[in-house]
PDB file of C-alpha atoms and ligand atoms in Angstrom:
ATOM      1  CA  UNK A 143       0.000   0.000   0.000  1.00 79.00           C
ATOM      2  CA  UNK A 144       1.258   3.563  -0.374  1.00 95.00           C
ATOM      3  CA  UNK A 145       3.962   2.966  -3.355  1.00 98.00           C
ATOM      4  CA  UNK A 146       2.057   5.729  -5.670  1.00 98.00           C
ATOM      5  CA  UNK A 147       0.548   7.679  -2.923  1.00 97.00           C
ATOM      6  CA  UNK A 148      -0.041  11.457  -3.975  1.00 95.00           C
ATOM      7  CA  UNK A 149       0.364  10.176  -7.468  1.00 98.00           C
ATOM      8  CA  UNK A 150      -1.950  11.003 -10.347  1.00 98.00           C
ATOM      9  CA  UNK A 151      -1.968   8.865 -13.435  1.00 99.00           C
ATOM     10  CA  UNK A 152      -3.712   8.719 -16.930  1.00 99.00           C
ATOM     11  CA  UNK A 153      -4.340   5.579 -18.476  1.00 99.00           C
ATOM     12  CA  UNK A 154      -5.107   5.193 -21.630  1.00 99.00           C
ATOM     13  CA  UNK A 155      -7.228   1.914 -23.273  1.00 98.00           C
ATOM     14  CA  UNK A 156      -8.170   2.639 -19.866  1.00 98.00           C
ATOM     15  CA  UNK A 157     -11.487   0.438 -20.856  1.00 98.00           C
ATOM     16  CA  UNK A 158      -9.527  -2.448 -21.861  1.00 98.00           C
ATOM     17  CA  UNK A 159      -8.012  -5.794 -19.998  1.00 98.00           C
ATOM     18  CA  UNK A 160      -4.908  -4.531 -18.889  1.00 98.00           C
ATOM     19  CA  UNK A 161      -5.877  -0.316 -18.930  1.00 98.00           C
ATOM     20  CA  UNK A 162      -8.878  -1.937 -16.067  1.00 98.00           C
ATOM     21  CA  UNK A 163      -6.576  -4.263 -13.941  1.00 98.00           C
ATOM     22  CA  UNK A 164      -3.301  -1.838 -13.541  1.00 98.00           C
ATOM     23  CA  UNK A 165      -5.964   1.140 -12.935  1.00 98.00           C
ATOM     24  CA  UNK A 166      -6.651  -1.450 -10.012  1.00 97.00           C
ATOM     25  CA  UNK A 167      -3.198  -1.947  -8.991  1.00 98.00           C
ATOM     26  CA  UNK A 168      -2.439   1.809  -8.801  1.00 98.00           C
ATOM     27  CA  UNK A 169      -5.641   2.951  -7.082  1.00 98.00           C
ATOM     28  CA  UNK A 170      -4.972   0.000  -4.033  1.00 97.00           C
ATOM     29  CA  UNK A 171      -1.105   2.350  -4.060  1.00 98.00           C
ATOM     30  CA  UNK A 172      -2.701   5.316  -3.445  1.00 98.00           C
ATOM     31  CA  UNK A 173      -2.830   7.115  -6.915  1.00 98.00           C
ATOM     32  CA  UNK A 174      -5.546   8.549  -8.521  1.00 98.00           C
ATOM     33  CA  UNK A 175      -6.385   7.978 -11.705  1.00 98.00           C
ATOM     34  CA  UNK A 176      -8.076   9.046 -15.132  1.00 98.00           C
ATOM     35  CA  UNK A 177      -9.435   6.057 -17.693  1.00 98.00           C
ATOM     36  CA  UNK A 178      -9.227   7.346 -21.090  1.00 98.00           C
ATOM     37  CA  UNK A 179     -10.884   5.341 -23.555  1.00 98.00           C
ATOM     38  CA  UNK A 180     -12.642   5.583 -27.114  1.00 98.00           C
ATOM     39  CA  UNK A 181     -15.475   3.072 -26.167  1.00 98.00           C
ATOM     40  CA  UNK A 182     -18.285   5.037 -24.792  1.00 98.00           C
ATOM     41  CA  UNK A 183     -20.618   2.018 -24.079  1.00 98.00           C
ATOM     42  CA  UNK A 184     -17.418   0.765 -22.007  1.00 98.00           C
ATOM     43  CA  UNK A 185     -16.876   4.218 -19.895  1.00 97.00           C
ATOM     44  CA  UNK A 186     -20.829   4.541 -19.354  1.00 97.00           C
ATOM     45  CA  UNK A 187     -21.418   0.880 -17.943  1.00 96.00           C
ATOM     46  CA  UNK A 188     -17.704   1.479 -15.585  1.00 96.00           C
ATOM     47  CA  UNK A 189     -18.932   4.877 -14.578  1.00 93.00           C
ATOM     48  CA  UNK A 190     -21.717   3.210 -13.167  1.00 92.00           C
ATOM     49  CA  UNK A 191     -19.880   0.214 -11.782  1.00 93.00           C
ATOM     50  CA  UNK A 192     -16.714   1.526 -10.400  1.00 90.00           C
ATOM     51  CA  UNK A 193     -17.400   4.766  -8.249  1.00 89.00           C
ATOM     52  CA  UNK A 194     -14.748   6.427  -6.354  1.00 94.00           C
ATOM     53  CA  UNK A 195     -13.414   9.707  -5.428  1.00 94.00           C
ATOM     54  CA  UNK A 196     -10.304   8.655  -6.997  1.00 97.00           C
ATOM     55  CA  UNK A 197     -10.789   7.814  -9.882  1.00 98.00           C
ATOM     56  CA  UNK A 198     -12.010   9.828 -13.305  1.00 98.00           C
ATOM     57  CA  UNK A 199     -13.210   9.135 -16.688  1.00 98.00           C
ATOM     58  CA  UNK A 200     -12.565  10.641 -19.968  1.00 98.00           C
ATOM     59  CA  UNK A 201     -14.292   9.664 -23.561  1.00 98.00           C
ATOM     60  CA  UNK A 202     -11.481  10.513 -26.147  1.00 98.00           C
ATOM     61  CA  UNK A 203      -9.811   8.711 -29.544  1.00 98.00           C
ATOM     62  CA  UNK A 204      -5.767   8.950 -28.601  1.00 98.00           C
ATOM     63  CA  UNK A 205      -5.254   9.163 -32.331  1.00 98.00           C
ATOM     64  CA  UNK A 206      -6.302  12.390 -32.541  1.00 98.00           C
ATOM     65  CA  UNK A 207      -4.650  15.845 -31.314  1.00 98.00           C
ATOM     66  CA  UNK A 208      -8.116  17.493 -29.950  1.00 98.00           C
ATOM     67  CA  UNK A 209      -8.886  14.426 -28.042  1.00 98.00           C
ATOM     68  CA  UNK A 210      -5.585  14.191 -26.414  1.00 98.00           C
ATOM     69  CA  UNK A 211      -5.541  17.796 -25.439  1.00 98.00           C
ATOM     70  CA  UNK A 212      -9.533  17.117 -24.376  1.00 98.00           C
ATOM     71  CA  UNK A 213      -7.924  14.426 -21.929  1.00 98.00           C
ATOM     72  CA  UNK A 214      -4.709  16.494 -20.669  1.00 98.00           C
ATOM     73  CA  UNK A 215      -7.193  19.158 -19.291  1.00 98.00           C
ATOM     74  CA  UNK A 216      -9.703  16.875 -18.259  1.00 98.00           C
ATOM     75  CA  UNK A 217      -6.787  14.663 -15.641  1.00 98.00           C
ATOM     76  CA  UNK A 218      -5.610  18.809 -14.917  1.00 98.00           C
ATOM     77  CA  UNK A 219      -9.115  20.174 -13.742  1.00 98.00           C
ATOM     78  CA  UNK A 220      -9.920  16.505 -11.902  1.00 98.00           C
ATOM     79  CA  UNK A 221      -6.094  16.015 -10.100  1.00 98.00           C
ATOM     80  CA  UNK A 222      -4.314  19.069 -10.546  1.00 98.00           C
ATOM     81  CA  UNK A 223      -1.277  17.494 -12.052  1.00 98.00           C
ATOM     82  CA  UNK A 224      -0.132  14.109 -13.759  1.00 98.00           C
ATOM     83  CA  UNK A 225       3.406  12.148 -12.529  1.00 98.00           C
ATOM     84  CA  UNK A 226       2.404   8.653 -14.712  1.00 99.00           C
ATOM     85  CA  UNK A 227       1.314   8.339 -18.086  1.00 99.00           C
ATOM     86  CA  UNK A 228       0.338   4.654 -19.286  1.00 99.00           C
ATOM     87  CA  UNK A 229       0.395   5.208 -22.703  1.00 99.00           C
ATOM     88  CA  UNK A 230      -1.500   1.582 -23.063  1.00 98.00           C
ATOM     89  CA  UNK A 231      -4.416   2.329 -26.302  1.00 98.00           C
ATOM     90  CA  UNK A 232      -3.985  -0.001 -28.968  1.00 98.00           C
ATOM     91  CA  UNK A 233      -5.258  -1.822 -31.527  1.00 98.00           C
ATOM     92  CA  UNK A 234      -4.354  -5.149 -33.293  1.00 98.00           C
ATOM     93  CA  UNK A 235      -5.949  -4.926 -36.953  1.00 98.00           C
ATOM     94  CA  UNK A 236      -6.008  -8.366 -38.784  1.00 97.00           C
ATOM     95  CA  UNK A 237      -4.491 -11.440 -39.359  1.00 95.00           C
ATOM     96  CA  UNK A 238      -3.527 -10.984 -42.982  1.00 97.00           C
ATOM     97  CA  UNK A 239      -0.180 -11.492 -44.628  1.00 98.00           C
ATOM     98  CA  UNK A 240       1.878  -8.327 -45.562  1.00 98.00           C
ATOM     99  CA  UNK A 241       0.879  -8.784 -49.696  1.00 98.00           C
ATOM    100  CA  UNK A 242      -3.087  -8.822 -48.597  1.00 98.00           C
ATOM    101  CA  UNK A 243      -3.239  -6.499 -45.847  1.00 98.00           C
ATOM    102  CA  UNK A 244      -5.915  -4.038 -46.327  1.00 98.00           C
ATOM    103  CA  UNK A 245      -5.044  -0.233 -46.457  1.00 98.00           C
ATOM    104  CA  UNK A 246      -7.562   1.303 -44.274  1.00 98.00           C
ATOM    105  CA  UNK A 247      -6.746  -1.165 -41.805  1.00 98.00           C
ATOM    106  CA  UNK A 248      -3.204  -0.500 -42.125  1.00 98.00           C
ATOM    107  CA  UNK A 249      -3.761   3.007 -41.517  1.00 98.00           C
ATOM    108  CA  UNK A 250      -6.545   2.580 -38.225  1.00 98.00           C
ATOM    109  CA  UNK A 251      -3.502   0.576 -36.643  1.00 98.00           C
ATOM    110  CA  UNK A 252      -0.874   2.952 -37.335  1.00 98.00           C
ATOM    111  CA  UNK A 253      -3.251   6.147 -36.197  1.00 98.00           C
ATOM    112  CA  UNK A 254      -3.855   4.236 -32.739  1.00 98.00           C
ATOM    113  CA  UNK A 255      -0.844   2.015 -32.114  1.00 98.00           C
ATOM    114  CA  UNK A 256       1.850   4.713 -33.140  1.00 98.00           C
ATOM    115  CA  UNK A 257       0.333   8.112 -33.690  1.00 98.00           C
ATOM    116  CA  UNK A 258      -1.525   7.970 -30.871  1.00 98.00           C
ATOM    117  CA  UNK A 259       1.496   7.304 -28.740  1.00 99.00           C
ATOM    118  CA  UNK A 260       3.434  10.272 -30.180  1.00 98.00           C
ATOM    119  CA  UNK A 261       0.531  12.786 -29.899  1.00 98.00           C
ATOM    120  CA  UNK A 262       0.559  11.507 -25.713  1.00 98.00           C
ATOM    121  CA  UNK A 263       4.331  12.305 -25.599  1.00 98.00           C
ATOM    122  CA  UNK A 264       3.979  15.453 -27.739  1.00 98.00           C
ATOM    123  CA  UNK A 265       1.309  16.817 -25.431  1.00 98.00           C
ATOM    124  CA  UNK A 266       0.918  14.829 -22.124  1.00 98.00           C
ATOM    125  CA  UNK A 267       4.954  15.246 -20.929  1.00 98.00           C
ATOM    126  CA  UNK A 268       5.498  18.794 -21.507  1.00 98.00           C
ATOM    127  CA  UNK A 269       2.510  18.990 -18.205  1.00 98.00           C
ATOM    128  CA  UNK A 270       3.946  16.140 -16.192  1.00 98.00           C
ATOM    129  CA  UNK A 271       5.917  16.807 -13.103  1.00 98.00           C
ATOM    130  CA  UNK A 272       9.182  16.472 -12.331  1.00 98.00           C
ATOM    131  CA  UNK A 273      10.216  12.412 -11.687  1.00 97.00           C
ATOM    132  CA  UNK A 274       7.330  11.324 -13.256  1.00 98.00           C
ATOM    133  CA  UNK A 275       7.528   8.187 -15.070  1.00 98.00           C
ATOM    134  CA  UNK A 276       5.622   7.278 -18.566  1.00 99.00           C
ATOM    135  CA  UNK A 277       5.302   3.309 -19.643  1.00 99.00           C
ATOM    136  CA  UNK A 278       3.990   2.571 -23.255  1.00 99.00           C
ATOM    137  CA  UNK A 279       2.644  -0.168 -23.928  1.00 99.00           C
ATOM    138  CA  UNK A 280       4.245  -2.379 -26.969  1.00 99.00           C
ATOM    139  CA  UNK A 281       4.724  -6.112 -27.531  1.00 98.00           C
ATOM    140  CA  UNK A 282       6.614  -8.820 -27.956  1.00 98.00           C
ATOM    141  CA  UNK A 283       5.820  -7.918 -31.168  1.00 98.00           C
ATOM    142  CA  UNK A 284       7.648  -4.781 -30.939  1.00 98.00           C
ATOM    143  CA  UNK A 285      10.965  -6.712 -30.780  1.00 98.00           C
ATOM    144  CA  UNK A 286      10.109  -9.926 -33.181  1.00 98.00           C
ATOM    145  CA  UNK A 287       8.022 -10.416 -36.396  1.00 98.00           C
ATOM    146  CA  UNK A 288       4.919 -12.450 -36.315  1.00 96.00           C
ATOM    147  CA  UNK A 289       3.829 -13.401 -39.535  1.00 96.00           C
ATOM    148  CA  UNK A 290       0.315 -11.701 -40.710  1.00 95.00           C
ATOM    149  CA  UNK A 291       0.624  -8.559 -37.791  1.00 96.00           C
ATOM    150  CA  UNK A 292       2.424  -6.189 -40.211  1.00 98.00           C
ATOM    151  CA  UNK A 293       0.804  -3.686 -39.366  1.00 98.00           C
ATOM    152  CA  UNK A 294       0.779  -4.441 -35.411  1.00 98.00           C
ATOM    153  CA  UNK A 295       4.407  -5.255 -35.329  1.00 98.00           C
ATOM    154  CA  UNK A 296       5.437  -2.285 -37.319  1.00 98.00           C
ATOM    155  CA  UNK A 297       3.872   0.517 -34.728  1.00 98.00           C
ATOM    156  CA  UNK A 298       5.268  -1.466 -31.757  1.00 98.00           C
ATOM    157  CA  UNK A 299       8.108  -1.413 -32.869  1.00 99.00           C
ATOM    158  CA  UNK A 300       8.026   2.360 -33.687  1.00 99.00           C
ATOM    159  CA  UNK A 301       6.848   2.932 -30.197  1.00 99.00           C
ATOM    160  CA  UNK A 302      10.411   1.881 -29.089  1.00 99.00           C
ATOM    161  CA  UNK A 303      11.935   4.579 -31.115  1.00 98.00           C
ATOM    162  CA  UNK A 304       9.812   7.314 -29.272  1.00 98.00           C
ATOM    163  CA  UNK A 305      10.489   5.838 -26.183  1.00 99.00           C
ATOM    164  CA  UNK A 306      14.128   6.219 -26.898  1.00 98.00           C
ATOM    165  CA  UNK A 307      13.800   9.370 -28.050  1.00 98.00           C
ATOM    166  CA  UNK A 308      10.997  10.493 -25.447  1.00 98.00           C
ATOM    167  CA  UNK A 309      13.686   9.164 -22.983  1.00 98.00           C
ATOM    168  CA  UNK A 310      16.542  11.211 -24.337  1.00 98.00           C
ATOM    169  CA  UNK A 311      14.559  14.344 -23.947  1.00 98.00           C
ATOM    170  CA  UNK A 312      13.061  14.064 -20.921  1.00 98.00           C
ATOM    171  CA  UNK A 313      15.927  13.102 -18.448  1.00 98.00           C
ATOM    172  CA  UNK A 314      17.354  16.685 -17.390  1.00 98.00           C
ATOM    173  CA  UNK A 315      13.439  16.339 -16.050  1.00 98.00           C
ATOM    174  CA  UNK A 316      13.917  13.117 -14.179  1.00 98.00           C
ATOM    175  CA  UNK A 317      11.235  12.018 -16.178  1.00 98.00           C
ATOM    176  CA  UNK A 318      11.583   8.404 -17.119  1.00 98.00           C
ATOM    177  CA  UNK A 319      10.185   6.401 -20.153  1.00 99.00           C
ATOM    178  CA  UNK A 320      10.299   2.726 -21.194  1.00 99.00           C
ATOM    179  CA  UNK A 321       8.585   0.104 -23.000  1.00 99.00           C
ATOM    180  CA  UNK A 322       7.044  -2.970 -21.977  1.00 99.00           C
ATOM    181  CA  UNK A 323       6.553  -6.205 -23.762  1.00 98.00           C
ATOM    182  CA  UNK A 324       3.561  -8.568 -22.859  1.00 98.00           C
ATOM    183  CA  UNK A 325       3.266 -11.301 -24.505  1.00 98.00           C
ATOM    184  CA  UNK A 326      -0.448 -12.614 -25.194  1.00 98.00           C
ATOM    185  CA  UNK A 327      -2.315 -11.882 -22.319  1.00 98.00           C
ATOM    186  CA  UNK A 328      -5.821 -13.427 -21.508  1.00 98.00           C
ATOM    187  CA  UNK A 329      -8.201 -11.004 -22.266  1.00 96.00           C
ATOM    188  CA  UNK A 330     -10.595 -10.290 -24.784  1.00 96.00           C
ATOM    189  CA  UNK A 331      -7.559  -8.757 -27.542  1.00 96.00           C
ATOM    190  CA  UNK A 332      -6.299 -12.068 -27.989  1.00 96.00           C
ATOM    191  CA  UNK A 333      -9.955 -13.719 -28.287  1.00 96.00           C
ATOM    192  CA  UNK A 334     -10.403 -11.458 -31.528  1.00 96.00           C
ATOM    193  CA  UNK A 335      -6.975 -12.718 -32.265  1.00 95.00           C
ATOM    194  CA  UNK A 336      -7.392 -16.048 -32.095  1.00 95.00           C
ATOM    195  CA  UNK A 337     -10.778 -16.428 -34.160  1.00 96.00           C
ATOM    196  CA  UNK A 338      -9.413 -13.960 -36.578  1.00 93.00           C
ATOM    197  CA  UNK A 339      -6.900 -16.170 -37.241  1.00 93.00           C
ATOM    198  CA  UNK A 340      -9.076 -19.549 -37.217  1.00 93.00           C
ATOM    199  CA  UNK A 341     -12.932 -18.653 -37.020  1.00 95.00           C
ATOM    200  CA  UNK A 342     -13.552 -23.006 -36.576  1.00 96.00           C
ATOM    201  CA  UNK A 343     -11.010 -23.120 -34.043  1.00 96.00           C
ATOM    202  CA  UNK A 344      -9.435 -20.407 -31.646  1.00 96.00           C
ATOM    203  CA  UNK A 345      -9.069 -22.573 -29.492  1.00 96.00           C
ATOM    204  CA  UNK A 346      -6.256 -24.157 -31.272  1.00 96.00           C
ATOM    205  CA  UNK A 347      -4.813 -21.273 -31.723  1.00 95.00           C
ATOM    206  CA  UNK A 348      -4.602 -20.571 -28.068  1.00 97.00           C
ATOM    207  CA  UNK A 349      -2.928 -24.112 -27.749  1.00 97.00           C
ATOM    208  CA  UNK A 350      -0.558 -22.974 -30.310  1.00 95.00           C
ATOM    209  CA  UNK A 351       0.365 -19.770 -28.596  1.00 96.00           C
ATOM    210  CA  UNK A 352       0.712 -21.262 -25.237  1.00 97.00           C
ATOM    211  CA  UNK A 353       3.289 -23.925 -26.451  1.00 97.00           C
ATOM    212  CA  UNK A 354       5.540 -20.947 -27.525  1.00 97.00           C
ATOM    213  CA  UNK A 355       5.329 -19.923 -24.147  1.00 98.00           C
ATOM    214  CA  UNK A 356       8.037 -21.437 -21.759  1.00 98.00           C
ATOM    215  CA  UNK A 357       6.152 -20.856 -18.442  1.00 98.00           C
ATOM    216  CA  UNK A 358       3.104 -22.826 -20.494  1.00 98.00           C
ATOM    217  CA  UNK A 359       0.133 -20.008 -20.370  1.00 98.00           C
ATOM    218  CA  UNK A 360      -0.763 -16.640 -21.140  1.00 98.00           C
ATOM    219  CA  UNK A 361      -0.204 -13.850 -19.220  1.00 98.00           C
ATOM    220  CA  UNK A 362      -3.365 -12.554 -16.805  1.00 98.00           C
ATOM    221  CA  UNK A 363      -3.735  -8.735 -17.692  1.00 98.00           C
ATOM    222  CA  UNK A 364      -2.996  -8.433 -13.630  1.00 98.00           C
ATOM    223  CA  UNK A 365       0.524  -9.575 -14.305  1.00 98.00           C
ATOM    224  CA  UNK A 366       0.916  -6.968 -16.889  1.00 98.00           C
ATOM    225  CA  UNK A 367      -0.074  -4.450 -14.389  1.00 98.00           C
ATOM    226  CA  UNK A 368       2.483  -5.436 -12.250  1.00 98.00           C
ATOM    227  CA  UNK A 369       5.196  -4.019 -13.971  1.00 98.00           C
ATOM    228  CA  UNK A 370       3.935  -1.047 -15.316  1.00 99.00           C
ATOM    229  CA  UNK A 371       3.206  -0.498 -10.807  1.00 98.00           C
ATOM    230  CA  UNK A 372       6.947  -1.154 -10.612  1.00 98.00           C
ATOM    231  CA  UNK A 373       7.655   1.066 -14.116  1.00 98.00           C
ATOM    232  CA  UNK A 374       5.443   3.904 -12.289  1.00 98.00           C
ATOM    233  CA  UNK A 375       6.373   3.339  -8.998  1.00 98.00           C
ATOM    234  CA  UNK A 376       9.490   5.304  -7.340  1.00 97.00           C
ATOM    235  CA  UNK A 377      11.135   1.738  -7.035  1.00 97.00           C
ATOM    236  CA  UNK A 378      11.845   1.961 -10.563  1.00 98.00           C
ATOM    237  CA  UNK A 379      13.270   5.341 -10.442  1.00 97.00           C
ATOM    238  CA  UNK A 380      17.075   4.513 -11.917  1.00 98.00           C
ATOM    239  CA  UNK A 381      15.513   3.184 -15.121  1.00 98.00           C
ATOM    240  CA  UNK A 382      14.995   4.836 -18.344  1.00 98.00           C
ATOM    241  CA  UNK A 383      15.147   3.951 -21.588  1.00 98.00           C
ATOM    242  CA  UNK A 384      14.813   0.425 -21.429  1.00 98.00           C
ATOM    243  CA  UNK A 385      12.166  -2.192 -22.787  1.00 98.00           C
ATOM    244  CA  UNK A 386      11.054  -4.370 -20.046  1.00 98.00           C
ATOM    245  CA  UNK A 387       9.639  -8.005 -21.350  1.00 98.00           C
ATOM    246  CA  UNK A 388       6.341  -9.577 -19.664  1.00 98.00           C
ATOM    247  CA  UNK A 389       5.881 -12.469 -21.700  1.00 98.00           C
ATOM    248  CA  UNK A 390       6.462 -16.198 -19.411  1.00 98.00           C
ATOM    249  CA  UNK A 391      10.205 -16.563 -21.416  1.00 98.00           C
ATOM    250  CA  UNK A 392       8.266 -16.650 -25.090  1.00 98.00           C
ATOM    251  CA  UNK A 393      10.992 -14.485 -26.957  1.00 98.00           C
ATOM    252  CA  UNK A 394      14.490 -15.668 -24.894  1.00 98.00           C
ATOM    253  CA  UNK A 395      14.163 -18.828 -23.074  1.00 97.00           C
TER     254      UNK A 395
HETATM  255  P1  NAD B1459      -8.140  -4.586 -25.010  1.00 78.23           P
HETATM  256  O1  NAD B1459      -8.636  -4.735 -26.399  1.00 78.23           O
HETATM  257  O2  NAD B1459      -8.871  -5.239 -23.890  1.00 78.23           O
HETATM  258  O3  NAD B1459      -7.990  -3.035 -24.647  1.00 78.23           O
HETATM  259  C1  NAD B1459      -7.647  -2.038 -25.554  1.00 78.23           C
HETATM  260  C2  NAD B1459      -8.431  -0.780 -25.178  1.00 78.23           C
HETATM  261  O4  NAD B1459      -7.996   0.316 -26.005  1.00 78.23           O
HETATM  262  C3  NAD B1459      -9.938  -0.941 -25.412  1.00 78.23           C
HETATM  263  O5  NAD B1459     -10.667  -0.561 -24.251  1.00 78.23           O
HETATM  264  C4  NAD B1459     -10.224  -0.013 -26.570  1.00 78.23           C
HETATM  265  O6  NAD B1459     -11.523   0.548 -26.548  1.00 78.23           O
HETATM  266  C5  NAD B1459      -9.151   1.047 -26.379  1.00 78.23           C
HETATM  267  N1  NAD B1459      -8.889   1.809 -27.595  1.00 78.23           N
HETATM  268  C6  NAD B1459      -8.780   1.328 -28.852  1.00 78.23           C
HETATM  269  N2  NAD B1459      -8.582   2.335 -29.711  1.00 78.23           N
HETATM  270  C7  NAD B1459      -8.551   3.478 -28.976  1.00 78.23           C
HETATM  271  C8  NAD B1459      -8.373   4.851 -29.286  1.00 78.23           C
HETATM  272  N3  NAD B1459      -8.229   5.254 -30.560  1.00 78.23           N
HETATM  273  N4  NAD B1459      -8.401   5.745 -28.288  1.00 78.23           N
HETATM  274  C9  NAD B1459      -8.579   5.365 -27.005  1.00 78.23           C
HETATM  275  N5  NAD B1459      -8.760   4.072 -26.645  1.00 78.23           N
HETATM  276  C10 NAD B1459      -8.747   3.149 -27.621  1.00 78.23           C
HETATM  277  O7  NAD B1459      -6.654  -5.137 -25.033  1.00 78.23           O
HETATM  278  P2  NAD B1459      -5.462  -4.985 -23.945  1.00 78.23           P
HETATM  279  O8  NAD B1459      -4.739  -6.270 -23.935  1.00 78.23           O
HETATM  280  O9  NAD B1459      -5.942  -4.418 -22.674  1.00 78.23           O
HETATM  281  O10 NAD B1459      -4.558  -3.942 -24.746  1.00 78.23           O
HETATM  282  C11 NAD B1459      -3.810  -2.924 -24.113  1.00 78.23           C
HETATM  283  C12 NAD B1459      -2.489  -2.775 -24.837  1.00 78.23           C
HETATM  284  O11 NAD B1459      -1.718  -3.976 -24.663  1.00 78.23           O
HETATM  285  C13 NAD B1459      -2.579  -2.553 -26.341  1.00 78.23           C
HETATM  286  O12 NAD B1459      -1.670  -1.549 -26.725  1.00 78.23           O
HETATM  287  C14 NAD B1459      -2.168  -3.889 -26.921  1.00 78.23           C
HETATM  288  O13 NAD B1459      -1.607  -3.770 -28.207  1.00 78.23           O
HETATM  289  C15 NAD B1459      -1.139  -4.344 -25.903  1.00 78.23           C
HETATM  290  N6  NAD B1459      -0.868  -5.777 -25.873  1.00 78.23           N
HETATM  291  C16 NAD B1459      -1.861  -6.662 -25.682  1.00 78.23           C
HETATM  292  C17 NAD B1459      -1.591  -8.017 -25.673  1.00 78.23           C
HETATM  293  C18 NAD B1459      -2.680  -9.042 -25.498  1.00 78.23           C
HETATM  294  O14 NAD B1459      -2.413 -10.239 -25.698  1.00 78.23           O
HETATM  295  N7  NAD B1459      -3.895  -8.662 -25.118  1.00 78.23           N
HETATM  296  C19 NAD B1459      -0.263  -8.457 -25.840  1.00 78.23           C
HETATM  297  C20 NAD B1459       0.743  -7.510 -26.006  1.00 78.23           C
HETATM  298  C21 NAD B1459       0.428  -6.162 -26.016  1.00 78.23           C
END
C-alpha cells in the first residue's frame, strides 16, 4: 500500500483488460487515476460500476490531437497534475499477410498504435511533473516479427523509437520512459486474435500460442499491471530507456 501515494496517473485503453486491472493496482497504491478510452458504451457501464473519489473518466480517440488535449485538461481540472502516463491504447488490426493487408486497416492501426502514442508524448509530458515516469505499452511484437501482424508489429516497434527518443529528452526532467513487452495476455484482444486467425477453431490457436510460451500459459492482464506499478512506482526510479519483457520466457528462453 502507499507505493504511488499522492500520485496522479492517466491511463489510456483505460477500458480495456490490462488499462482496467493496472488502474486497479495503482488505485490499491494510493494514486488517482483518469481512464481514457474511445469506447463510450465501455466508460458509461464502468462509470456506473466503479465509483470512487479517486478515480475519473474521460471519452477521447488517442489518435487524434483534440482528443488528447480534451484528456490532458480533463486529468488537470480533476487532479491538478499528472506524474504517470500509461500510454497503453492499442489496436491489433487483422491477421492478414503483408501482400493482402488491407489499407484502411493499415492506416486505423498505425493512427492508434503509433500516432496515438506520439501525440501523448507530444502533449501529455510537456505537463507532467518532475520524476514522473511514462510506460507505453508495446509487444513482444515490438521486438520480433509475427507473420500476418504487419501492421501491429510495425507501430510497436516504432513505439520503441519514441520511447528512446521520449527518454533522451526528458531526463534533465527526471522524467523516465520505457517500453514494456507482454506477450499474449488473456483477455478479450487475444480472443479477436485467435478467431481472426481460425474462425472453426481459436481454441487451437490458443494451444498454439501457449506452447511458444516457456512458463506454459498466457499472461493474466494483472501480471501486466504489475510491472507497469513497478515502471510507475518510485522503485523503478534509476531506469529509463529500457524495454522491459512480460511475456512467461516466449521471446528468450
Ligand atoms: P483490449 O482490447 O482489452 O484493450 C484495448 C483498449 O484500447 C480498449 O478498451 C479499446 O476501446 C481502447 N482503444 C482502442 N482504440 C482506442 C483509441 N483510438 N483511443 C482510445 N482508446 C482506444 O486489449 P489490452 O490487452 O488491454 O490492450 C492494451 C495494450 O496492450 C494494447 O496496446 C495492446 O496492443 C497491448 N498488448 C496486448 C496483448 C494481449 O495479448 N492482449 C499483448 C501484447 C500487447
Amino acid at each position: 500500500m502507499g507505493r504511488l501515494k499522492d500520485k496522479v496517473a492517466i491511463i489510456t485503453g483505460g477500458m480495456g483488460g490490462i488499462g482496467l486491472a493496472t488502474a486497479a493496482l495503482f488505485m490499491n497504491e494510493g494514486a488517482k487515476v483518469v481512464l481514457v478510452d474511445s469506447n463510450k458504451a465501455a466508460i458509461e457501464k464502468s462509470k456506473a460500476e466503479l465509483q470512487d473519489k479517486s478515480l475519473s473518466f474521460c471519452h477521447a480517440d488517442v489518435s487524434k490531437k483534440e482528443d488528447t488535449i480534451k484528456f490532458l485538461n480533463h486529468t488537470l481540472e480533476a487532479f491538478g497534475k499528472i506524474d504517470i502516463f500509461f500510454a497503453n491504447a492499442g489496436i491489433e488490426g487483422v491477421s492478414k499477410s503483408i501482400e493482402e493487408y488491407p489499407e484502411l486497416v493499415f492506416d486505423q492501426v498505425i493512427a492508434v498504435n503509433l500516432k496515438g502514442v506520439w501525440l501523448g508524448c507530444q502533449y501529455i509530458i510537456p505537463k507532467m511533473e518532475q520524476g514522473g515516469s511514462v510506460i507505453i505499452t508495446s509487444s513482444v511484437a515490438g521486438l520480433k516479427g509475427f507473420p500476418g501482424l504487419g501492421a501491429y508489429v510495425a507501430t510497436k516497434h516504432a513505439v520503441v523509437g519514441i520511447m528512446k527518443v521520449a527518454a533522451a529528452e526528458n531526463a534533465s526532467r527526471k522524467i523516465r520512459v520505457n517500453t514494456i513487452h507482454p506477450g499474449p495476455v488473456d483477455n478479450e484482444m487475444m480472443r479477436r486474435i485467435e478467431t481472426d486467425m481460425s474462425p472453426d477453431s481459436p481454441t487451437e490457436v490458443m494451444k498454439g500460442f501457449e506452447a511458444a510460451v516457456p512458463l506454459g500459459r498466457y499472461a493474466t492482464s494483472k501480471e501486466v499491471g504489475e510491472m507497469t506499478l513497478f515502471l510507475a512506482s518510485d522503485e523503478s526510479k534509476y531506469i529509463t530507456g529500457c524495454t522491459h519483457l512480460v511475456d512467461g520466457g516466449m521471446l528468450n528462453v
